[in-house]
CSV table of C-alpha atoms in Angstrom, one decimal:
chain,number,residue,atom,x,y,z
A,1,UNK,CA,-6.2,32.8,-18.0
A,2,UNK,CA,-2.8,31.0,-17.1
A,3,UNK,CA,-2.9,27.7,-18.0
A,4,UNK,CA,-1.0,26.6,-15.1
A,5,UNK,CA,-3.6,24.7,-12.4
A,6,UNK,CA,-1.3,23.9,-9.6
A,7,UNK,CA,1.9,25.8,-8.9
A,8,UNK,CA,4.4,24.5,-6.3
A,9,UNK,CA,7.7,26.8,-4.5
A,10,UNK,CA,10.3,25.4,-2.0
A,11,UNK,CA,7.3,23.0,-0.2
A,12,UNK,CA,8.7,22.0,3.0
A,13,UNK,CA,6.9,20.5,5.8
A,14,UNK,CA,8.1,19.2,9.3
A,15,UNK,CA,6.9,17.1,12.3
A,16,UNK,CA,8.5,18.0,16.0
A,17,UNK,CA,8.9,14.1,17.5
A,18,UNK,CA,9.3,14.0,21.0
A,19,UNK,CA,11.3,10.9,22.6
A,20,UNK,CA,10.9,9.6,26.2
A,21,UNK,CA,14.7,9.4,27.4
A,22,UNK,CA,13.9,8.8,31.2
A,23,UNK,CA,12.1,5.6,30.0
A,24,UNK,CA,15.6,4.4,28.7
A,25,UNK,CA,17.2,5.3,31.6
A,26,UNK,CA,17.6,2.7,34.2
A,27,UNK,CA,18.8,4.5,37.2
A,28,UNK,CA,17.8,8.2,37.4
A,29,UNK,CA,18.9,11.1,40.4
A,30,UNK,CA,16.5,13.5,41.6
A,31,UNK,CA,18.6,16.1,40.4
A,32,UNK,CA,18.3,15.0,36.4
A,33,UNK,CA,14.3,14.2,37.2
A,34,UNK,CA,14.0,18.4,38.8
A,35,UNK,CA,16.4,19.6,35.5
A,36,UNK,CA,14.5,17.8,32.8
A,37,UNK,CA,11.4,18.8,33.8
A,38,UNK,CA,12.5,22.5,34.2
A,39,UNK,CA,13.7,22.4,30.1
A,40,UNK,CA,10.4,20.3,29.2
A,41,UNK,CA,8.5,23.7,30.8
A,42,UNK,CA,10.3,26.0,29.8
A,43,UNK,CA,10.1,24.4,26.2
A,44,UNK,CA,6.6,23.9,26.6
A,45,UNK,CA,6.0,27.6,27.3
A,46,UNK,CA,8.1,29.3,24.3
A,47,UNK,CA,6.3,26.5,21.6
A,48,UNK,CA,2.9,27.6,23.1
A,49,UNK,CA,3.8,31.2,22.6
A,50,UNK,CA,5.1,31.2,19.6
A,51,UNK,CA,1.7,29.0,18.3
A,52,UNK,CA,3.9,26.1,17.4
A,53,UNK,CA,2.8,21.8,18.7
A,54,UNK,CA,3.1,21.0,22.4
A,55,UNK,CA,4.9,17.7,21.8
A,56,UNK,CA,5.3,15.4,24.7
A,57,UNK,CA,9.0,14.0,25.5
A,58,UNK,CA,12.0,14.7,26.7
A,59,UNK,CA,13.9,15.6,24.0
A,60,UNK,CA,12.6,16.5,20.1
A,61,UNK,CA,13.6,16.0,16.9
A,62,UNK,CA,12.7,17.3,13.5
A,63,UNK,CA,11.8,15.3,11.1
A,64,UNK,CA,11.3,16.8,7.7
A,65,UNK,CA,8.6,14.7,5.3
A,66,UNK,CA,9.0,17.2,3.1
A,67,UNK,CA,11.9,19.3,1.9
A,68,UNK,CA,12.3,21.6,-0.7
A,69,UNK,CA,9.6,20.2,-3.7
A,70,UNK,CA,9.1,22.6,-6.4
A,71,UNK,CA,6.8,21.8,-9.9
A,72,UNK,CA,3.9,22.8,-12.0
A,73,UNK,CA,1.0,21.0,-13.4
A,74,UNK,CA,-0.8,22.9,-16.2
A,75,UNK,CA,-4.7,22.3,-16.7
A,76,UNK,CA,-5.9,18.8,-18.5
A,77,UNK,CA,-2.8,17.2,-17.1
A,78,UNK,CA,-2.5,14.1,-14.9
A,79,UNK,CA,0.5,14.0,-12.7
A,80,UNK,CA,1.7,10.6,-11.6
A,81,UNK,CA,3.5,11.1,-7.9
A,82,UNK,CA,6.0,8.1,-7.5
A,83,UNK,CA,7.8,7.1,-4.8
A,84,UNK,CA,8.7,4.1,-1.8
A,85,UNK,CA,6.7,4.2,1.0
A,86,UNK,CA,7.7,6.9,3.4
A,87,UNK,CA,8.8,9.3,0.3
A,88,UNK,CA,6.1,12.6,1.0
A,89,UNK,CA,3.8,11.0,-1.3
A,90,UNK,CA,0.7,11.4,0.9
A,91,UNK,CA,1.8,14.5,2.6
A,92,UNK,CA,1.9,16.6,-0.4
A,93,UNK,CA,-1.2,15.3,-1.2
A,94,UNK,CA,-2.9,15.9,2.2
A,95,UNK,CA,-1.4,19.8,2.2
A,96,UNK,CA,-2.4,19.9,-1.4
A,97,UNK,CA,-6.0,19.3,-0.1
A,98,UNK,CA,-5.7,21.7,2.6
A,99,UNK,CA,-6.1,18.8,5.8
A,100,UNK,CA,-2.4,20.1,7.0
A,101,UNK,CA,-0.6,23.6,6.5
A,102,UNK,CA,3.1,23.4,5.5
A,103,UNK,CA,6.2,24.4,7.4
A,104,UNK,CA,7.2,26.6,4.2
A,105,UNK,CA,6.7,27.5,0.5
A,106,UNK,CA,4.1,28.8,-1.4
A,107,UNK,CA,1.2,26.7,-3.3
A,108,UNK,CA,-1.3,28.3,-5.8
A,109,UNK,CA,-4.3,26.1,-7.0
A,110,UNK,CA,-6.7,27.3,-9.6
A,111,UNK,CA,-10.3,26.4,-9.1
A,112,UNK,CA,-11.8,23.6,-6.7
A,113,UNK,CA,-10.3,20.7,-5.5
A,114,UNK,CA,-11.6,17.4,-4.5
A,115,UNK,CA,-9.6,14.9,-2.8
A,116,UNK,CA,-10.1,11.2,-2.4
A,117,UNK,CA,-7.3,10.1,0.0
A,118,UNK,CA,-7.9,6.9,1.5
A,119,UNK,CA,-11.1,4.8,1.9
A,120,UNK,CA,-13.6,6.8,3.8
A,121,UNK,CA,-11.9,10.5,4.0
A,122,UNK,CA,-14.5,12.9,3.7
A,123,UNK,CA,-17.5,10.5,4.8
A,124,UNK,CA,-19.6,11.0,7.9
A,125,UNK,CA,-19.9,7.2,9.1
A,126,UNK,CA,-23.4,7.6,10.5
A,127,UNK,CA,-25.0,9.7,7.3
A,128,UNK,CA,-26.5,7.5,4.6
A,129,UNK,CA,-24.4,7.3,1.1
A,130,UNK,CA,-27.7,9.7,-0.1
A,131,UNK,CA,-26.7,12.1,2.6
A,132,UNK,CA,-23.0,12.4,2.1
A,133,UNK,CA,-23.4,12.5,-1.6
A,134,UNK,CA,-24.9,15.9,-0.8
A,135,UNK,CA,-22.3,16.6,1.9
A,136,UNK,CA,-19.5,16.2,-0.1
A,137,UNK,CA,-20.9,18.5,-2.5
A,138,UNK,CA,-21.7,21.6,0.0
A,139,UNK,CA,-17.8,21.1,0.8
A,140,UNK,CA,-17.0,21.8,-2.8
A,141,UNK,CA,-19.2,24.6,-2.8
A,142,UNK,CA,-21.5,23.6,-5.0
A,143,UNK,CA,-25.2,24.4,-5.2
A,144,UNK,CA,-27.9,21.7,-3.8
A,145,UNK,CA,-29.5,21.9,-7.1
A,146,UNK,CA,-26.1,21.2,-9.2
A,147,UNK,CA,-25.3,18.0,-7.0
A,148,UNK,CA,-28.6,16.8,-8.2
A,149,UNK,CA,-28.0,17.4,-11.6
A,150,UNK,CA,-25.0,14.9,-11.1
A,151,UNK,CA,-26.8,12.7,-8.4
A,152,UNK,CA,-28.0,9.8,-10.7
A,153,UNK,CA,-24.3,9.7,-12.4
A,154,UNK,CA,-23.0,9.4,-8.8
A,155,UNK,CA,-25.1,6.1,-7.9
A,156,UNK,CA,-24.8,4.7,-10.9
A,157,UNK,CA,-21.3,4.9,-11.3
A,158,UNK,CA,-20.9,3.6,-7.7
A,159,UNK,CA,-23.2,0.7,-8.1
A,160,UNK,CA,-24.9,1.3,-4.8
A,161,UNK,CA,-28.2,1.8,-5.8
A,162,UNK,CA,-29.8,-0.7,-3.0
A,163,UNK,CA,-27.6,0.6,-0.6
A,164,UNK,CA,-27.7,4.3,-1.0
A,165,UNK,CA,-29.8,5.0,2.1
A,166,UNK,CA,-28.1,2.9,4.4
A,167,UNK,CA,-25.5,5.0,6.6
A,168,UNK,CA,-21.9,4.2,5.1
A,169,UNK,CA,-20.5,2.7,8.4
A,170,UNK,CA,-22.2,-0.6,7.2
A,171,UNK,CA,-20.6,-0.1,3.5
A,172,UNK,CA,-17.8,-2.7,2.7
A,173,UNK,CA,-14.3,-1.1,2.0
A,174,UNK,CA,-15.1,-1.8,-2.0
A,175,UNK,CA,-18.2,0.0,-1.6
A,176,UNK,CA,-16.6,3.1,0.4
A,177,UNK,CA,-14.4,3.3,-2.3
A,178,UNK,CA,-16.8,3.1,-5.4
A,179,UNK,CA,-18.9,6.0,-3.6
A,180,UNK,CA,-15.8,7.7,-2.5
A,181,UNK,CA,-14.4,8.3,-6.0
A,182,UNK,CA,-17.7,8.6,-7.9
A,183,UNK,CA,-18.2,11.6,-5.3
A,184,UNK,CA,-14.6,13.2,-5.9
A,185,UNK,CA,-14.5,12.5,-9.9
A,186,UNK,CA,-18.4,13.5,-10.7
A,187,UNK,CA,-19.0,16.8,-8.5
A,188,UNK,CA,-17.1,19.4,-10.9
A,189,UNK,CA,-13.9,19.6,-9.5
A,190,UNK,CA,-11.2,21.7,-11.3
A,191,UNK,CA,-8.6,19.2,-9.5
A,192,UNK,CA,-8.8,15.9,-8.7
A,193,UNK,CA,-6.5,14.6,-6.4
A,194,UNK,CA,-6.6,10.3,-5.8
A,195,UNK,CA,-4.5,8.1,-3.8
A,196,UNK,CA,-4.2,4.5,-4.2
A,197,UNK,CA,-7.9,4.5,-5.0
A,198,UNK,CA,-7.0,1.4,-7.2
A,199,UNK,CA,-5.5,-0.7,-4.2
A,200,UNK,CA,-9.3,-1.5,-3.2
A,201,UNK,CA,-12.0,-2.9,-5.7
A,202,UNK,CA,-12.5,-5.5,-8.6
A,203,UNK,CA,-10.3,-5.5,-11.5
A,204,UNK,CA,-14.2,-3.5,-13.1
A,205,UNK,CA,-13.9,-0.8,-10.8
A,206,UNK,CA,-10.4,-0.3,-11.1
A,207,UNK,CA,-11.3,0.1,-15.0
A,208,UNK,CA,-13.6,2.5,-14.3
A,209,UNK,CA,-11.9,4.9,-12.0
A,210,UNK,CA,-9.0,4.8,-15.1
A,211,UNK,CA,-11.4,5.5,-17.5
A,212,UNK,CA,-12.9,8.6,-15.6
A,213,UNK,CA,-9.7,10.0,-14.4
A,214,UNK,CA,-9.0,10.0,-18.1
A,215,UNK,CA,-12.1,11.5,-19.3
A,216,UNK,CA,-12.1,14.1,-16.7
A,217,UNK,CA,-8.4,15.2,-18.3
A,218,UNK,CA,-8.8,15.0,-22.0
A,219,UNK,CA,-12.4,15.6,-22.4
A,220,UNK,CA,-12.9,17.9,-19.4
A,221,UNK,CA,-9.9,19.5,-19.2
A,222,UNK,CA,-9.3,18.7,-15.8
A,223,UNK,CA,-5.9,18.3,-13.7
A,224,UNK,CA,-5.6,15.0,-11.9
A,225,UNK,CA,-2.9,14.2,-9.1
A,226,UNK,CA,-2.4,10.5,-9.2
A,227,UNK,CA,-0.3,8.5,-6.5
A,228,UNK,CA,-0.4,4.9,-6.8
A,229,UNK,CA,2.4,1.8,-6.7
A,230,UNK,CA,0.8,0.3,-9.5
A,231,UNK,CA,3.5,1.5,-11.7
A,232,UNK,CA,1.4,0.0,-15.4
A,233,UNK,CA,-1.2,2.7,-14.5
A,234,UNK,CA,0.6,5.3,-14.1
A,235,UNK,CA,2.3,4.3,-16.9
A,236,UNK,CA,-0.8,3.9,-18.9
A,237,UNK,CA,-3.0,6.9,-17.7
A,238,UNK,CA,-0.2,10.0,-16.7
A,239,UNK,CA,0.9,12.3,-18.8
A,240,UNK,CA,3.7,13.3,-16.7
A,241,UNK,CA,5.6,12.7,-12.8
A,242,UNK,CA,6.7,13.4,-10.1
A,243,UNK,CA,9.1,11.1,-8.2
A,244,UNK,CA,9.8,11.5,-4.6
A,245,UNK,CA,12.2,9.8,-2.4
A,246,UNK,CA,13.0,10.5,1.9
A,247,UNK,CA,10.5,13.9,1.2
A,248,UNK,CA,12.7,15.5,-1.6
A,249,UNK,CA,12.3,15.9,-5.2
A,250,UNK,CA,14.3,13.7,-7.4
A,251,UNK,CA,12.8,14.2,-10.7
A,252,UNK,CA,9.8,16.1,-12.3
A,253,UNK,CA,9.4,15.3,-15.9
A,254,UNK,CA,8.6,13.2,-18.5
A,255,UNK,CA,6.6,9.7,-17.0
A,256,UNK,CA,9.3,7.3,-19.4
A,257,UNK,CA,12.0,9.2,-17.6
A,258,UNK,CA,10.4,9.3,-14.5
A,259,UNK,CA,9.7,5.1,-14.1
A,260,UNK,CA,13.3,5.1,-15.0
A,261,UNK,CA,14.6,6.8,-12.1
A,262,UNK,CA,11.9,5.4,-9.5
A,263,UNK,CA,13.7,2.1,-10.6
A,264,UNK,CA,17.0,3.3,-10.0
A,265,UNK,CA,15.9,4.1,-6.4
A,266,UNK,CA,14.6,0.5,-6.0
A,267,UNK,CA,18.0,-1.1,-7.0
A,268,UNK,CA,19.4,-3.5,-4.5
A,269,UNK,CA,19.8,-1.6,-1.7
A,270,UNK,CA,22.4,-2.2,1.1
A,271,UNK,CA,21.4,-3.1,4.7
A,272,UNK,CA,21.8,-0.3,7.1
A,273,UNK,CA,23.6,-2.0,9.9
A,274,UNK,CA,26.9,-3.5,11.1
A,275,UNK,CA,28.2,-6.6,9.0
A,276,UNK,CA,29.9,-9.2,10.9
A,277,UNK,CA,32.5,-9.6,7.7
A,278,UNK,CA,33.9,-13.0,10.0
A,279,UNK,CA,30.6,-14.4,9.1
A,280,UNK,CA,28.1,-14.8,5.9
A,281,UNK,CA,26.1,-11.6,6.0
A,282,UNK,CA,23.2,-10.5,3.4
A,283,UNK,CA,24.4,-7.2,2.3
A,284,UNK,CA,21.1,-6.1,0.3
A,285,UNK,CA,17.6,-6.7,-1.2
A,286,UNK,CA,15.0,-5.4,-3.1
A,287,UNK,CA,11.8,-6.2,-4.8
A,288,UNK,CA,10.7,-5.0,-8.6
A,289,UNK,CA,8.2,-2.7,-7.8
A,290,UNK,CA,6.4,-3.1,-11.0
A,291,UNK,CA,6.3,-6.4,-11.3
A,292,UNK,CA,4.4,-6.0,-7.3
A,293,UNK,CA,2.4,-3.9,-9.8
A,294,UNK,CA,0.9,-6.5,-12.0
A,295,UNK,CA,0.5,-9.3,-9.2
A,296,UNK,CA,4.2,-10.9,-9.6
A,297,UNK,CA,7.0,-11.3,-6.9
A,298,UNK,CA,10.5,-10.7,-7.7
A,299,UNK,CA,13.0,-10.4,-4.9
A,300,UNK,CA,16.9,-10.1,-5.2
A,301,UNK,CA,19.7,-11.1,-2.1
A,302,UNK,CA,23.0,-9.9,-2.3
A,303,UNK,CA,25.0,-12.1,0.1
A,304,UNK,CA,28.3,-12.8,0.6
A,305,UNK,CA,30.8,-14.7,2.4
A,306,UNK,CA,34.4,-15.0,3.7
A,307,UNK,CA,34.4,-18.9,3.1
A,308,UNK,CA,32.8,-20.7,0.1
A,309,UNK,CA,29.0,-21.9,1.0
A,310,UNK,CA,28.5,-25.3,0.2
A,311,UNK,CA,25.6,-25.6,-0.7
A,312,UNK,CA,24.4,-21.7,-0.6
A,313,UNK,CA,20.6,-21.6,1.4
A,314,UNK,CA,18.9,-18.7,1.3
A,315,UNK,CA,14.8,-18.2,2.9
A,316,UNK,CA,12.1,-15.6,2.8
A,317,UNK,CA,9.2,-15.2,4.9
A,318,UNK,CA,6.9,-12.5,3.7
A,319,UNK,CA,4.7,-10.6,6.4
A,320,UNK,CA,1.8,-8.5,5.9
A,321,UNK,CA,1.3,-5.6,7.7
A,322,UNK,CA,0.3,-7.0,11.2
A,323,UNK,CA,4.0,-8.9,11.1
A,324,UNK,CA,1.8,-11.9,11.0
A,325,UNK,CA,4.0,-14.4,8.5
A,326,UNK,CA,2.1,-15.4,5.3
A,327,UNK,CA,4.3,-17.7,3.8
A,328,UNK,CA,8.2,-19.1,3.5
A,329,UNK,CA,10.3,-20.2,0.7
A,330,UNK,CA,14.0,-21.3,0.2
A,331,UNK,CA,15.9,-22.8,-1.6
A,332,UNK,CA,16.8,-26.0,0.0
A,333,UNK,CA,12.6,-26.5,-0.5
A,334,UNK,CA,12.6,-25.8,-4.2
A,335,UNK,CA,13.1,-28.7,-6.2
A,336,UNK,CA,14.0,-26.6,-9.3
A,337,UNK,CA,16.5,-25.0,-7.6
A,338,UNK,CA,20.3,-26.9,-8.8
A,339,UNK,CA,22.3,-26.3,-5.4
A,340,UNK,CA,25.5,-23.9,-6.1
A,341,UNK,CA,28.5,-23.5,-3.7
A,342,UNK,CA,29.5,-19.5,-3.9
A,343,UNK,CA,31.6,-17.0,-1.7
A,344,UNK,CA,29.1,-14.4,-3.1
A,345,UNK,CA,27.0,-13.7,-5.2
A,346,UNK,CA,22.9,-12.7,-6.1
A,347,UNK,CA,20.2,-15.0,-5.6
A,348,UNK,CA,16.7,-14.2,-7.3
A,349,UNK,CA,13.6,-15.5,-6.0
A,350,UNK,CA,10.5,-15.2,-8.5
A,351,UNK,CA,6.9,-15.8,-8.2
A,352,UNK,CA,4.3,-15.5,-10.7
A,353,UNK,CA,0.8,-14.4,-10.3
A,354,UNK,CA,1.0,-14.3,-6.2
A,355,UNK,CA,-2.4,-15.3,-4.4
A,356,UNK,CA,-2.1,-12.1,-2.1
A,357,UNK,CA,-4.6,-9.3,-1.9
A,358,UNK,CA,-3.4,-5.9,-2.3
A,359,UNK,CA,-1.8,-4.2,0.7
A,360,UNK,CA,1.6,-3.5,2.0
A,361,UNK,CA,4.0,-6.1,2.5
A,362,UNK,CA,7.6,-7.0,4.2
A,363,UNK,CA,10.2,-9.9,3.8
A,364,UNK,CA,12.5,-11.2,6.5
A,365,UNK,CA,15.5,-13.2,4.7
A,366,UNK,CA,17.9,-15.9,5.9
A,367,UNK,CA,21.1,-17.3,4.7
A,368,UNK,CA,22.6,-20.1,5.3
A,369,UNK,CA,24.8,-23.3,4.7
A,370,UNK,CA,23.5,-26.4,5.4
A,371,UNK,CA,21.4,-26.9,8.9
A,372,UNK,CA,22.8,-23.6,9.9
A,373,UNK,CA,21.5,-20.4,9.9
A,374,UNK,CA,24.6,-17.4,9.4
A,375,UNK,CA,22.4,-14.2,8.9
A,376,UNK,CA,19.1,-12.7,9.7
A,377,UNK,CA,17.3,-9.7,8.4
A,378,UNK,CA,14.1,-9.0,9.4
A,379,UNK,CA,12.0,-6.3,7.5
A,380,UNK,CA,14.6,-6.3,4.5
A,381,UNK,CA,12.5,-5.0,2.1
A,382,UNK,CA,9.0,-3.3,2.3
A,383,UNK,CA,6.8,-3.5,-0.7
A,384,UNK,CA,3.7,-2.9,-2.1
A,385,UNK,CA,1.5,-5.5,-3.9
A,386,UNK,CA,-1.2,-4.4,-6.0
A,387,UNK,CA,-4.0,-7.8,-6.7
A,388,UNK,CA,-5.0,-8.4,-10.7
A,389,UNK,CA,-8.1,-9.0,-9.1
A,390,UNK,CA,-8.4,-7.5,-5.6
A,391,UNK,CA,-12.1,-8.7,-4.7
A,392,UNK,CA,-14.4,-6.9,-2.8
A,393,UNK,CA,-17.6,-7.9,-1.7
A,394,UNK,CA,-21.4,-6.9,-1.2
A,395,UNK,CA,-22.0,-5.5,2.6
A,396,UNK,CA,-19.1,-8.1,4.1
A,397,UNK,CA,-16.8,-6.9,6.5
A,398,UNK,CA,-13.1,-6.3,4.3
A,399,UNK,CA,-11.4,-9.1,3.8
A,400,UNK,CA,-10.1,-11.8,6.1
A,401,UNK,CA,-6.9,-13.1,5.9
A,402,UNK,CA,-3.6,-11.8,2.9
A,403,UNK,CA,-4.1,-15.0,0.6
A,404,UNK,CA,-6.4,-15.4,-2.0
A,405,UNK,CA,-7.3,-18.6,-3.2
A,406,UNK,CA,-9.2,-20.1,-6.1
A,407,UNK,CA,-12.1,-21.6,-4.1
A,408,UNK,CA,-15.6,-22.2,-5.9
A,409,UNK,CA,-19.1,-22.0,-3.6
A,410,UNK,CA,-22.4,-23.2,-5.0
A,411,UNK,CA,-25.8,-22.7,-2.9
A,412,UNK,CA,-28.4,-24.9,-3.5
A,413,UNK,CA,-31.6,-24.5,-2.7
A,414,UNK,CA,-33.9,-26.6,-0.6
């Protein structure tokens, strides 16, 4: 028997995006309206014949979220997939799984794969947490009487005991999740693939799903897939990577060598638009990944000027992912801040344990001199936070709000 579990050739996969150009058009003549619809028919017709997407718009592009990936992942490995958001992580993963076929290559996977993708994947909404345990197993392929062999291990593991016949629609997001992954990592699979399953639960859970994605690959023998932007466990629990970045392969190695490169990628990177060099423009940002990790906030401007600031101001607003504003800082508002006059230079703004619950966040930056604003960049830099303690709770709906805060209740009884 080959010890290789998953096997990987020239994976490519692309999307047809259609784009609405009439709606950009102000004035249009009946002769372009009669044309266009004539080559949207005719375009229509061949991609139906030829079994490929009817995709509404005027004119399509290709867009490639994958291109070219090529590795191998032998049995009792776990394989740490790294990359920004937008990199193919969760593509590969979902064609992996079988939800979407790709545009090319050739994939071989030995034995049976379960796949925990996002909170609530593979759950029927109005089944009880008894009745997609069994469910999830019949997908597998696995005999009713070897699911309850496992059954008891499931609930307990999930902590849902005095929930378990209660359909799932009702479960809180930390709940889905506990079931979810007690499903995928208890029902015998030969390879488990997880994705950010440890951006939702308590610091406990998260524990736990480490601890059984490591017992199911050195005790079991089993291969495990592992994406997450909590850089520390990948760190901590893989045993090798796979760093992605705009749907190509970068690296495939070693995980040291492999965090090395992923923070190459997340240098400063420049702003992709047209600098006014007349006027004091921010020419890049980025955030340290890892420490977004482990519940920290670094973020780093590169600015510069044709005239010497005096004082230099520089403001961040960070937005979750409804673009509603959390929270601003600059520097004119920090009092430990020792104003500087510069032409140019790098300004580092860092924030230790941030109250934010885990989720995906962006940061609009300013620059300035004085009462005047020079420079605006909205959505410079897109990052991912992970909480040290990301609580969940009981049957409550998820969480209100992107703060945490250290707030104490006490019931008292009548």
């Amino acid at each position: 028997m080959s010890d290789i579990a998953i096997s990987i050739e020239h994976l490519s996969k692309s999307y047809l995006v259609g784009h609405n150009t009439a709606r950009a058009e102000r004035y249009t003549a009946l002769r372009d309206v009669v044309s266009r619809n004539a080559r949207n028919l005719v375009r229509k017709t061949r991609d139906m014949l030829s079994g490929r997407a009817i995709v509404q718009g005027d004119e399509v592009e290709e867009f490639w979220a994958l291109k070219d990936v090529s590795f191998e992942v032998k049995r009792g490995e776990v394989l740490g997939v790294i990359g920004r958001n937008g990199a193919g992580k969760s593509t590969l993963l979902k064609i992996l799984s079988r939800i979407t076929a790709p545009t090319d290559g050739r994939i071989k996977i030995a034995g049976r794969v379960a796949s925990l993708l996002e909170v609530g994947t593979g759950f029927h909404p109005e089944l009880s947490g008894r009745e997609n345990i069994f469910l999830n197993g019949a997908i597998l392929g696995m005999k009713r009487i070897e699911i309850q062999r496992k059954f008891d291990e499931i609930v307990a593991f999930a902590e849902v005991e005095r929930f378990l016949d209660m359909p799932v629609k009702r479960y809180s997001s930390g709940m889905y999740a506990r079931l979810a992954f007690s499903v995928a990592a208890h029902l015998e699979p030969d390879v488990l693939i997880v994705d950010e399953v440890l951006a939702v639960g308590d610091a406990s859970f998260q524990k736990k799903c480490m601890g059984a994605m490591r017992d199911a690959s050195t005790r079991d023998g089993k291969t495990v897939l592992f994406v997450s932007h909590n850089l520390s466990a990948i760190r901590t629990l893989c045993t090798s990577s796979l760093v992605l970045s705009g749907g190509e392969q970068v690296f495939s190695g070693p995980v040291a060598d492999g965090l090395a490169r992923y923070a190459k990628l997340t240098e400063i990177s420049e702003v992709h638009r047209s600098l006014d060099r007349t006027r004091p423009c921010i020419e890049g940002a980025s955030v340290d990944e890892e420490l977004a990790s482990e519940g920290h906030l670094a973020l780093r401007v590169l600015f510069s000027s044709p005239w010497t600031l005096s004082p230099v101001l520089i403001g961040a607003v960070i937005h979750n992912e409804q673009r509603m504003p959390i929270f601003g800082i600059n520097t004119d508002l920090d009092p430990s801040n020792v104003p500087i006059s510069a032409k140019s230079g790098v300004a580092v703004l860092k924030i230790q344990n941030l109250s934010l619950y885990s989720g995906t966040y962006t940061v609009d930056i300013y620059l300035g001199e004085k009462n005047e604003n020079y420079d605006v960049v909205e959505s410079a830099v897109t990052f991912t936070f992970i909480s040290p303690s990301n609580l969940t709770s009981g049957l409550s709906t998820d969480l209100i709000g992107s703060m945490r805060v250290n707030g104490q209740w006490r019931i008292l009884s009548k």
